CSV table of C-alpha atoms in Angstrom, one decimal:
chain,number,residue,atom,x,y,z
A,10,MET,CA,168.6,10.2,0.6
A,11,SER,CA,169.0,13.4,2.6
A,12,LYS,CA,165.9,15.4,3.4
A,13,SER,CA,165.4,18.9,4.9
A,14,THR,CA,162.6,21.1,6.1
A,15,PHE,CA,162.5,23.0,2.9
A,16,SER,CA,162.7,20.2,0.4
A,17,ARG,CA,159.7,19.1,-1.6
A,18,ARG,CA,159.5,16.0,0.7
A,19,GLY,CA,160.3,16.6,4.3
A,20,VAL,CA,159.9,15.5,7.9
A,21,LEU,CA,161.0,18.8,9.5
A,22,GLN,CA,164.4,17.3,10.3
A,23,THR,CA,167.6,16.6,8.4
A,24,GLY,CA,168.7,13.0,8.0
A,25,ALA,CA,167.9,9.8,6.3
A,26,VAL,CA,164.3,8.8,5.6
A,27,ALA,CA,163.7,5.1,5.3
A,28,GLY,CA,161.8,4.0,2.2
A,29,ALA,CA,161.6,7.5,0.6
A,30,GLY,CA,160.2,7.4,-2.9
A,31,LEU,CA,159.2,3.7,-2.7
A,32,ALA,CA,155.5,4.2,-2.3
A,33,VAL,CA,153.4,2.3,-4.8
A,34,PRO,CA,150.1,4.1,-5.1
A,35,THR,CA,147.0,2.3,-6.2
A,36,ILE,CA,145.2,5.3,-7.7
A,37,PHE,CA,142.9,4.4,-10.6
A,38,THR,CA,144.2,0.8,-10.7
A,39,ALA,CA,143.0,-2.4,-9.1
A,40,SER,CA,145.5,-4.0,-6.7
A,41,SER,CA,145.2,-7.0,-4.5
A,42,ALA,CA,148.3,-6.0,-2.6
A,43,ALA,CA,146.8,-2.9,-1.0
A,44,ALA,CA,143.6,-2.6,1.0
A,45,PHE,CA,143.3,1.1,0.1
A,46,THR,CA,145.1,3.8,-1.8
A,47,ASN,CA,148.7,4.3,-0.7
A,48,GLU,CA,148.4,2.2,2.4
A,49,PRO,CA,151.6,3.0,4.5
A,50,THR,CA,153.7,-0.1,4.8
A,51,GLY,CA,156.9,1.1,6.4
A,52,GLY,CA,157.8,3.4,9.3
A,53,THR,CA,156.7,6.6,7.6
A,54,VAL,CA,153.5,8.1,6.2
A,55,THR,CA,153.3,10.8,3.6
A,56,LEU,CA,150.9,13.8,3.6
A,57,GLY,CA,150.5,16.2,0.6
A,58,PHE,CA,150.4,19.9,1.2
A,59,ASN,CA,149.0,21.6,-1.9
A,60,VAL,CA,149.1,25.4,-1.5
A,61,PRO,CA,149.3,28.5,-3.8
A,62,GLN,CA,152.9,29.4,-3.9
A,63,THR,CA,152.4,31.8,-6.8
A,64,GLY,CA,149.4,33.8,-7.9
A,65,PRO,CA,147.0,36.2,-6.1
A,66,TYR,CA,146.7,34.0,-3.0
A,67,ALA,CA,150.4,33.3,-2.5
A,68,ASP,CA,150.6,35.1,0.8
A,69,GLU,CA,148.0,32.8,2.2
A,70,GLY,CA,149.7,29.8,0.7
A,71,ALA,CA,153.0,30.7,2.4
A,72,ASP,CA,151.3,30.9,5.8
A,73,GLU,CA,149.5,27.7,5.2
A,74,LEU,CA,152.8,25.9,4.5
A,75,ARG,CA,154.3,27.3,7.6
A,76,ALA,CA,151.3,26.0,9.6
A,77,TYR,CA,151.6,22.5,8.0
A,78,GLN,CA,155.3,22.3,8.8
A,79,LEU,CA,154.5,23.3,12.4
A,80,ALA,CA,151.8,20.7,12.7
A,81,VAL,CA,154.1,18.0,11.4
A,82,GLU,CA,156.8,19.1,13.9
A,83,HIS,CA,154.3,18.8,16.7
A,84,LEU,CA,152.8,15.5,15.6
A,85,ASN,CA,156.3,14.0,15.2
A,86,GLY,CA,157.1,15.0,18.8
A,87,GLY,CA,159.0,18.2,18.3
A,88,GLY,CA,158.5,21.8,19.6
A,89,ASP,CA,156.0,22.6,22.4
A,90,ALA,CA,153.2,20.5,20.9
A,91,GLY,CA,151.0,23.6,20.5
A,92,MET,CA,147.3,22.8,20.3
A,93,MET,CA,147.9,19.1,21.0
A,94,ASN,CA,148.0,20.3,24.6
A,95,THR,CA,144.6,22.0,24.5
A,96,PHE,CA,142.8,19.6,22.1
A,97,SER,CA,139.8,17.9,23.8
A,98,SER,CA,140.9,14.6,22.2
A,99,LYS,CA,143.9,13.0,23.8
A,100,ALA,CA,144.5,10.4,21.1
A,101,LEU,CA,147.6,12.1,19.6
A,102,LYS,CA,150.9,10.9,21.3
A,103,GLY,CA,153.6,13.0,19.6
A,104,ASN,CA,155.0,9.9,17.8
A,105,GLY,CA,153.7,10.6,14.3
A,106,ILE,CA,150.5,9.0,13.3
A,107,LEU,CA,149.9,5.4,14.5
A,108,GLY,CA,153.6,5.4,15.3
A,109,LYS,CA,154.7,6.3,11.8
A,110,LYS,CA,156.9,9.3,11.3
A,111,ILE,CA,155.2,11.9,9.1
A,112,GLU,CA,156.8,13.0,5.9
A,113,PHE,CA,155.3,15.6,3.6
A,114,VAL,CA,155.4,16.7,0.0
A,115,THR,CA,154.4,20.1,-1.3
A,116,GLY,CA,153.0,21.5,-4.5
A,117,ASP,CA,152.0,24.8,-6.0
A,118,THR,CA,148.3,25.1,-6.9
A,119,GLN,CA,149.0,28.5,-8.7
A,120,THR,CA,145.4,29.3,-7.7
A,121,LYS,CA,144.4,27.4,-10.8
A,122,SER,CA,142.2,24.3,-10.7
A,123,ASP,CA,144.1,22.4,-13.5
A,124,ALA,CA,147.5,23.1,-11.9
A,125,ALA,CA,146.2,22.1,-8.5
A,126,ARG,CA,144.7,18.8,-9.7
A,127,ALA,CA,148.0,18.0,-11.5
A,128,SER,CA,150.0,18.8,-8.4
A,129,ALA,CA,147.6,16.6,-6.2
A,130,ARG,CA,147.7,13.8,-8.7
A,131,SER,CA,151.5,13.8,-8.6
A,132,MET,CA,151.5,13.7,-4.9
A,133,ILE,CA,149.2,10.7,-4.9
A,134,GLU,CA,150.6,8.7,-7.8
A,135,LYS,CA,154.3,9.5,-7.4
A,136,ASP,CA,154.8,10.4,-3.8
A,137,GLY,CA,152.3,8.0,-2.2
A,138,ALA,CA,150.4,10.7,-0.3
A,139,VAL,CA,147.6,9.1,1.8
A,140,MET,CA,146.0,12.5,2.5
A,141,ILE,CA,145.9,15.8,0.5
A,142,THR,CA,145.2,19.2,2.1
A,143,GLY,CA,145.6,22.9,1.3
A,144,GLY,CA,144.5,25.5,-1.1
A,145,SER,CA,143.3,29.1,-0.8
A,146,SER,CA,140.7,29.1,-3.6
A,147,SER,CA,137.3,27.4,-3.6
A,148,GLY,CA,137.7,26.6,-7.3
A,149,VAL,CA,140.9,24.7,-6.4
A,150,ALA,CA,139.3,23.1,-3.4
A,151,VAL,CA,136.4,21.7,-5.4
A,152,ALA,CA,138.6,20.4,-8.1
A,153,VAL,CA,141.1,18.7,-5.8
A,154,GLN,CA,138.4,17.3,-3.6
A,155,ALA,CA,136.8,15.6,-6.6
A,156,LEU,CA,140.2,14.2,-7.6
A,157,CYS,CA,140.7,12.8,-4.1
A,158,GLN,CA,137.3,11.3,-4.1
A,159,GLU,CA,138.1,9.5,-7.4
A,160,ALA,CA,141.6,8.5,-6.1
A,161,GLY,CA,140.5,7.1,-2.8
A,162,VAL,CA,142.3,9.5,-0.4
A,163,ILE,CA,141.1,11.9,2.2
A,164,PHE,CA,141.0,15.7,1.3
A,165,MET,CA,141.2,18.0,4.3
A,166,ALA,CA,140.4,21.4,2.7
A,167,GLY,CA,142.5,24.4,3.6
A,168,LEU,CA,141.1,27.9,3.0
A,169,THR,CA,137.9,27.6,1.0
A,170,HIS,CA,134.9,29.7,1.7
A,171,SER,CA,132.5,29.0,-1.1
A,172,ASN,CA,129.2,27.3,-0.2
A,173,ASP,CA,129.9,24.8,-3.0
A,174,THR,CA,132.8,23.0,-1.2
A,175,THR,CA,130.5,21.3,1.3
A,176,GLY,CA,127.3,22.2,-0.7
A,177,LYS,CA,126.6,21.2,-4.3
A,178,ASP,CA,130.1,19.8,-4.8
A,179,LYS,CA,130.5,18.0,-1.5
A,180,LYS,CA,132.2,14.6,-1.5
A,181,ALA,CA,132.4,11.8,1.0
A,182,ASN,CA,136.2,11.9,1.1
A,183,GLY,CA,136.3,15.7,1.6
A,184,PHE,CA,136.2,17.7,4.9
A,185,ARG,CA,136.2,21.4,5.6
A,186,HIS,CA,137.1,23.2,8.8
A,187,PHE,CA,136.8,26.7,7.4
A,188,PHE,CA,133.5,28.5,7.5
A,189,ASN,CA,131.6,29.5,4.3
A,190,SER,CA,129.8,32.3,2.5
A,191,TYR,CA,126.5,31.6,4.1
A,192,MET,CA,128.0,32.0,7.6
A,193,SER,CA,129.7,35.3,6.6
A,194,GLY,CA,126.4,36.7,5.5
A,195,ALA,CA,124.5,35.5,8.5
A,196,ALA,CA,127.1,36.9,10.9
A,197,LEU,CA,127.7,40.2,9.0
A,198,ALA,CA,124.1,41.3,8.3
A,199,PRO,CA,123.1,42.3,11.9
A,200,ILE,CA,126.3,44.2,12.4
A,201,LEU,CA,125.9,46.1,9.1
A,202,ALA,CA,122.3,46.9,9.9
A,203,SER,CA,123.2,48.2,13.4
A,204,ASN,CA,126.1,50.4,12.1
A,205,TYR,CA,124.9,51.5,8.7
A,206,GLY,CA,121.1,51.3,8.9
A,207,LYS,CA,118.6,49.2,6.9
A,208,ASP,CA,118.1,51.7,4.1
A,209,ARG,CA,121.2,51.2,2.0
A,210,LYS,CA,122.0,50.7,-1.7
A,211,ALA,CA,124.8,48.2,-2.4
A,212,TYR,CA,127.1,47.8,-5.4
A,213,HIS,CA,129.0,44.4,-5.6
A,214,LEU,CA,132.3,43.7,-7.2
A,215,THR,CA,132.7,40.0,-7.4
A,216,ALA,CA,135.6,37.6,-8.2
A,217,ASP,CA,134.5,35.7,-11.2
A,218,TYR,CA,134.6,32.1,-9.9
A,219,ASN,CA,132.5,30.0,-7.5
A,220,TRP,CA,133.7,31.6,-4.3
A,221,GLY,CA,132.8,35.0,-5.5
A,222,TYR,CA,129.4,33.9,-6.7
A,223,THR,CA,128.3,32.3,-3.4
A,224,THR,CA,129.8,35.1,-1.3
A,225,GLU,CA,127.9,37.7,-3.3
A,226,GLU,CA,124.7,35.6,-3.1
A,227,ALA,CA,125.1,35.2,0.7
A,228,VAL,CA,125.7,38.9,1.4
A,229,ARG,CA,123.0,40.0,-1.0
A,230,THR,CA,120.4,37.6,0.5
A,231,SER,CA,121.2,38.6,4.1
A,232,THR,CA,121.4,42.3,3.5
A,233,GLU,CA,118.3,42.4,1.2
A,234,ALA,CA,116.4,40.6,3.9
A,235,MET,CA,117.1,43.5,6.3
A,236,GLY,CA,116.1,46.1,3.7
A,237,TRP,CA,119.2,46.9,1.6
A,238,GLU,CA,118.8,47.2,-2.2
A,239,THR,CA,121.4,45.8,-4.6
A,240,VAL,CA,121.9,48.3,-7.4
A,241,ALA,CA,124.6,46.4,-9.4
A,242,ALA,CA,126.7,43.3,-9.2
A,243,VAL,CA,129.7,43.1,-11.5
A,244,LYS,CA,132.1,40.2,-12.1
A,245,THR,CA,135.9,40.8,-12.1
A,246,PRO,CA,138.6,38.4,-13.4
A,247,LEU,CA,140.7,36.6,-10.8
A,248,THR,CA,143.8,37.8,-12.7
A,249,GLN,CA,142.8,41.5,-12.4
A,250,THR,CA,145.3,43.7,-10.7
A,251,ASP,CA,144.0,47.2,-11.5
A,252,PHE,CA,140.4,47.7,-10.6
A,253,SER,CA,140.1,51.4,-11.6
A,254,SER,CA,137.8,50.6,-14.6
A,255,TYR,CA,135.5,48.7,-12.2
A,256,ILE,CA,135.5,51.4,-9.5
A,257,ALA,CA,134.7,54.3,-11.8
A,258,PRO,CA,131.1,53.1,-12.6
A,259,VAL,CA,130.4,52.9,-8.8
A,260,LEU,CA,130.6,56.7,-8.7
A,261,GLN,CA,128.0,57.0,-11.5
A,262,SER,CA,125.5,54.8,-9.6
A,263,ASP,CA,123.4,55.8,-6.6
A,264,ALA,CA,125.1,53.1,-4.5
A,265,ASP,CA,126.2,54.2,-1.0
A,266,VAL,CA,127.9,50.9,-0.1
A,267,LEU,CA,130.6,49.0,-2.1
A,268,VAL,CA,130.8,45.3,-1.3
A,269,LEU,CA,134.2,43.8,-2.4
A,270,ASN,CA,133.7,40.1,-2.8
A,271,HIS,CA,137.4,39.8,-3.4
A,272,TYR,CA,140.2,38.0,-1.5
A,273,GLY,CA,143.9,38.1,-1.1
A,274,GLY,CA,145.8,40.4,-3.6
A,275,ASN,CA,142.5,41.1,-5.4
A,276,MET,CA,141.0,42.6,-2.3
A,277,VAL,CA,144.1,44.6,-1.5
A,278,ASN,CA,144.2,46.1,-5.0
A,279,SER,CA,140.4,46.8,-5.4
A,280,LEU,CA,140.2,48.4,-1.9
A,281,THR,CA,143.3,50.5,-2.7
A,282,ASN,CA,141.7,51.7,-6.0
A,283,ALA,CA,138.4,52.4,-4.2
A,284,VAL,CA,140.2,54.6,-1.7
A,285,GLN,CA,142.2,56.3,-4.4
A,286,PHE,CA,138.9,57.2,-6.2
A,287,GLY,CA,137.8,58.9,-3.0
A,288,LEU,CA,134.8,56.6,-2.3
A,289,ARG,CA,135.3,56.7,1.5
A,290,ASP,CA,135.1,60.5,1.5
A,291,LYS,CA,131.8,60.6,-0.5
A,292,LEU,CA,128.4,61.5,0.8
A,293,VAL,CA,125.7,59.6,-1.2
A,294,ASN,CA,122.0,59.6,-0.4
A,295,ASN,CA,122.8,61.8,2.6
A,296,LYS,CA,124.9,58.9,4.0
A,297,ASN,CA,128.6,58.4,4.3
A,298,PHE,CA,129.8,56.0,1.6
A,299,GLU,CA,130.9,52.7,3.1
A,300,ILE,CA,132.9,49.7,2.0
A,301,VAL,CA,132.4,46.1,3.2
A,302,VAL,CA,134.8,43.2,2.8
A,303,PRO,CA,132.9,39.9,3.5
A,304,LEU,CA,135.9,37.7,4.0
A,305,TYR,CA,138.9,39.3,5.8
A,306,SER,CA,142.3,38.1,6.8
A,307,ARG,CA,145.2,39.7,8.7
A,308,LEU,CA,147.4,39.2,5.6
A,309,MET,CA,145.0,41.2,3.5
A,310,ALA,CA,144.7,43.9,6.1
A,311,LYS,CA,148.5,44.2,6.2
A,312,GLY,CA,148.6,44.5,2.4
A,313,ALA,CA,145.9,47.2,2.3
A,314,GLY,CA,147.4,49.2,5.2
A,315,ALA,CA,145.5,52.2,6.5
A,316,ASN,CA,142.7,51.6,3.9
A,317,VAL,CA,141.1,48.9,6.1
A,318,LYS,CA,140.4,51.2,9.0
A,319,GLY,CA,136.8,51.0,10.1
A,320,ILE,CA,135.9,48.4,7.4
A,321,PHE,CA,133.7,45.5,8.5
A,322,GLY,CA,134.2,41.9,7.4
A,323,SER,CA,134.1,38.3,8.8
A,324,THR,CA,136.9,35.9,9.5
A,325,ASN,CA,137.2,32.2,10.5
A,326,TRP,CA,139.7,32.9,13.3
A,327,HIS,CA,142.0,35.6,14.6
A,328,TRP,CA,145.2,35.5,16.6
A,329,SER,CA,143.9,37.9,19.3
A,330,LEU,CA,141.4,35.3,20.6
A,331,THR,CA,142.0,34.4,24.2
A,332,ASP,CA,140.9,30.8,24.5
A,333,GLU,CA,143.7,28.4,25.5
A,334,GLY,CA,143.9,26.7,22.1
A,335,SER,CA,144.3,29.9,20.2
A,336,LYS,CA,146.9,31.2,22.7
A,337,ALA,CA,148.9,28.0,22.4
A,338,PHE,CA,148.9,28.1,18.6
A,339,VAL,CA,149.9,31.8,18.5
A,340,LYS,CA,152.7,31.1,20.9
A,341,SER,CA,154.0,28.1,18.9
A,342,PHE,CA,153.7,29.8,15.5
A,343,GLY,CA,155.1,33.1,16.8
A,344,THR,CA,158.1,31.5,18.4
A,345,LYS,CA,158.9,29.6,15.2
A,346,TYR,CA,158.3,32.3,12.6
A,347,GLY,CA,158.4,35.7,14.4
A,348,PHE,CA,154.9,36.9,13.7
A,349,PRO,CA,151.3,35.8,14.5
A,350,PRO,CA,149.5,33.3,12.3
A,351,SER,CA,146.7,34.1,9.8
A,352,GLN,CA,143.3,32.4,9.6
A,353,ALA,CA,144.7,30.4,6.7
A,354,ALA,CA,147.5,29.1,8.9
A,355,HIS,CA,145.1,28.3,11.7
A,356,THR,CA,142.6,26.2,9.6
A,357,CYS,CA,145.5,24.3,8.0
A,358,TYR,CA,147.2,23.5,11.3
A,359,VAL,CA,143.9,22.3,12.8
A,360,GLN,CA,143.0,20.2,9.7
A,361,THR,CA,146.3,18.4,10.0
A,362,LEU,CA,145.7,17.6,13.7
A,363,LEU,CA,142.1,16.6,13.0
A,364,TYR,CA,143.2,14.1,10.3
A,365,ALA,CA,145.9,12.6,12.5
A,366,ASP,CA,143.5,12.4,15.4
A,367,ALA,CA,140.9,10.6,13.3
A,368,VAL,CA,143.4,8.1,12.1
A,369,GLU,CA,144.5,7.4,15.7
A,370,ARG,CA,140.9,7.1,16.9
A,371,ALA,CA,140.0,4.8,13.9
A,372,GLY,CA,143.2,2.8,14.3
A,373,SER,CA,143.6,2.9,10.5
A,374,PHE,CA,144.7,5.1,7.6
A,375,ASN,CA,141.9,3.6,5.5
A,376,PRO,CA,140.1,6.7,4.3
A,377,CYS,CA,136.7,5.2,5.0
A,378,ALA,CA,137.6,4.5,8.6
A,379,VAL,CA,139.0,8.1,8.9
A,380,ALA,CA,135.8,9.5,7.4
A,381,GLU,CA,133.7,7.6,9.8
A,382,ALA,CA,135.8,8.9,12.7
A,383,LEU,CA,135.4,12.5,11.5
A,384,GLU,CA,131.6,12.4,10.7
A,385,GLY,CA,129.6,13.8,13.6
A,386,TYR,CA,132.7,14.5,15.6
A,387,SER,CA,132.5,17.1,18.3
A,388,PHE,CA,135.7,18.6,19.7
A,389,ASP,CA,137.0,21.7,21.5
A,390,GLY,CA,140.4,23.3,22.3
A,391,LEU,CA,141.3,24.2,18.7
A,392,GLY,CA,140.0,27.8,18.7
A,393,ASN,CA,136.5,29.1,18.0
A,394,GLY,CA,134.9,27.2,20.9
A,395,PRO,CA,133.1,23.8,20.7
A,396,THR,CA,133.0,22.6,17.1
A,397,LEU,CA,131.0,20.0,15.2
A,398,TYR,CA,132.1,18.2,12.0
A,399,ARG,CA,128.6,17.6,10.7
A,400,ALA,CA,128.1,14.1,9.2
A,401,GLU,CA,125.6,15.2,6.5
A,402,ASP,CA,128.0,17.5,4.6
A,403,HIS,CA,131.4,17.3,6.3
A,404,GLN,CA,131.2,21.0,7.2
A,405,CYS,CA,132.5,22.3,10.6
A,406,PHE,CA,130.2,24.5,12.7
A,407,LYS,CA,131.7,26.8,15.2
A,408,ASP,CA,131.6,30.5,16.3
A,409,VAL,CA,132.2,33.0,13.5
A,410,LEU,CA,134.0,36.3,14.0
A,411,VAL,CA,133.0,39.7,12.7
A,412,VAL,CA,135.9,42.1,12.6
A,413,LYS,CA,136.8,45.6,11.4
A,414,GLY,CA,140.0,47.4,10.6
A,415,LYS,CA,141.5,49.0,13.7
A,416,GLU,CA,141.6,52.8,13.7
A,417,ASN,CA,144.7,52.9,15.9
A,418,PRO,CA,146.7,49.7,15.4
A,419,THR,CA,149.6,49.2,17.8
A,420,SER,CA,151.7,47.1,15.4
A,421,GLU,CA,151.9,45.9,11.8
A,422,PHE,CA,150.0,42.8,13.0
A,423,ASP,CA,147.4,44.4,15.2
A,424,LEU,CA,145.2,45.5,12.3
A,425,LEU,CA,141.8,43.9,12.9
A,426,GLU,CA,139.6,44.0,16.0
A,427,ILE,CA,136.9,41.5,16.8
A,428,VAL,CA,133.6,43.3,17.2
A,429,GLU,CA,131.3,40.3,17.5
A,430,VAL,CA,131.7,36.6,18.2
A,431,THR,CA,128.7,35.1,16.4
A,432,PRO,CA,127.5,31.9,18.0
A,433,ALA,CA,127.6,28.8,15.9
A,434,ALA,CA,123.8,28.4,16.3
A,435,GLN,CA,123.3,31.7,14.5
A,436,VAL,CA,125.2,30.5,11.4
A,437,THR,CA,124.0,26.9,11.3
A,438,TYR,CA,121.7,25.9,8.3
A,439,ASP,CA,120.0,22.8,7.0
A,440,ALA,CA,122.5,20.6,5.2
A,441,SER,CA,120.2,20.2,2.2
A,442,ILE,CA,119.8,23.9,1.2
A,443,PHE,CA,122.8,23.9,-1.2
A,444,GLY,CA,122.0,20.6,-2.9
A,445,GLY,CA,124.6,18.0,-3.9
A,446,GLU,CA,125.0,14.4,-2.9
A,447,LEU,CA,127.7,13.4,-0.4
A,448,GLY,CA,127.9,9.9,-2.0
A,449,SER,CA,129.9,7.1,-0.5
A,450,CYS,CA,133.5,7.0,0.7
A,451,ASN,CA,136.0,5.6,-1.7
A,452,SER,CA,139.0,3.8,-0.3
A,453,GLY,CA,140.6,3.2,-3.7
A,454,ALA,CA,140.7,-0.5,-3.1
């Protein structure tokens, strides 16, 4: 069977792949033949990349898939090895994972939980995936993480920002490198107070699903603690494309700040509508009207164009960071694709390396051995400085970036500038504050 980089199953090379399609998953069934779900028995191992290829977060999904393909290339010994050269762990050898060549299958989450679960289930049951990763929606991440817990495979979350993912919905088989809503609020509040003052009235437009809820809550809590008043908070459908009917009431309120708890295409459209309604030119309560985007990305900034100038937000990572790991990744990604990577690409690339590294250090693909290797693991060299995968909730803690839209960008990619690198200690919280039970690892045996 011939494979290629762009097929549903691939190894980033063209040629024959031994044993393709012969995996016998043990998901939801008892089996005396396998010690754990989809234990690799031949010369290859299959990973499942589940990303939004359609829907409002498709741009992020496309960049995630690029990053996954690059990670597989590097892990299989191709390219310049990227962040494998800067990673503090030296367990990865460039010969796949535990000497097995990495194959991958892809799926489209459609930014819908049911579709994402169906896609992940197919990867596990039909394709023999031993690990699932990806997503650009917290609703999707929570749903797929629960499925992986039940199936007995590791879930390495992609872009998911809701507190719920490693909070009330955390699972022992799930791990998140991306930061969360709480961290955005903790990092943003001091910057907003310094630039806009402590006497502000905020109007929130919030995507109507769990990411939107926890982001609104985090920003409200942090800004109200410094003196801001929340005058309204309105939910908007994830499928919304025209936000004019939601922007108009803002003009009738006495709010002088609009907080857009939107992401991807939603944020691009709502910000565009806000600017079209002239909000940024308004003077309210004797103050210039301001807009805040709690979760930013380069892809969103590109979509919104000049409308992002001067607007503050937070981000997990940015390609302009000058640490050795970030520079290595930007070089590898840019050489392969012709443009710098997004934060979605970064976190997905890193998650793939971290999974492979944990398997190497554990000496096993058994998900419980992998989980043990990741819990409480401290590492460096992958961007954002020293990072901890906290054992209590499987959340990574690292520096968080506050950014704003550049007034005078030098290129179509140079749209955001870092205004503050918030130390990890400032955004760290007690693992119990969001509730939930981690539970026990499930190997599927």
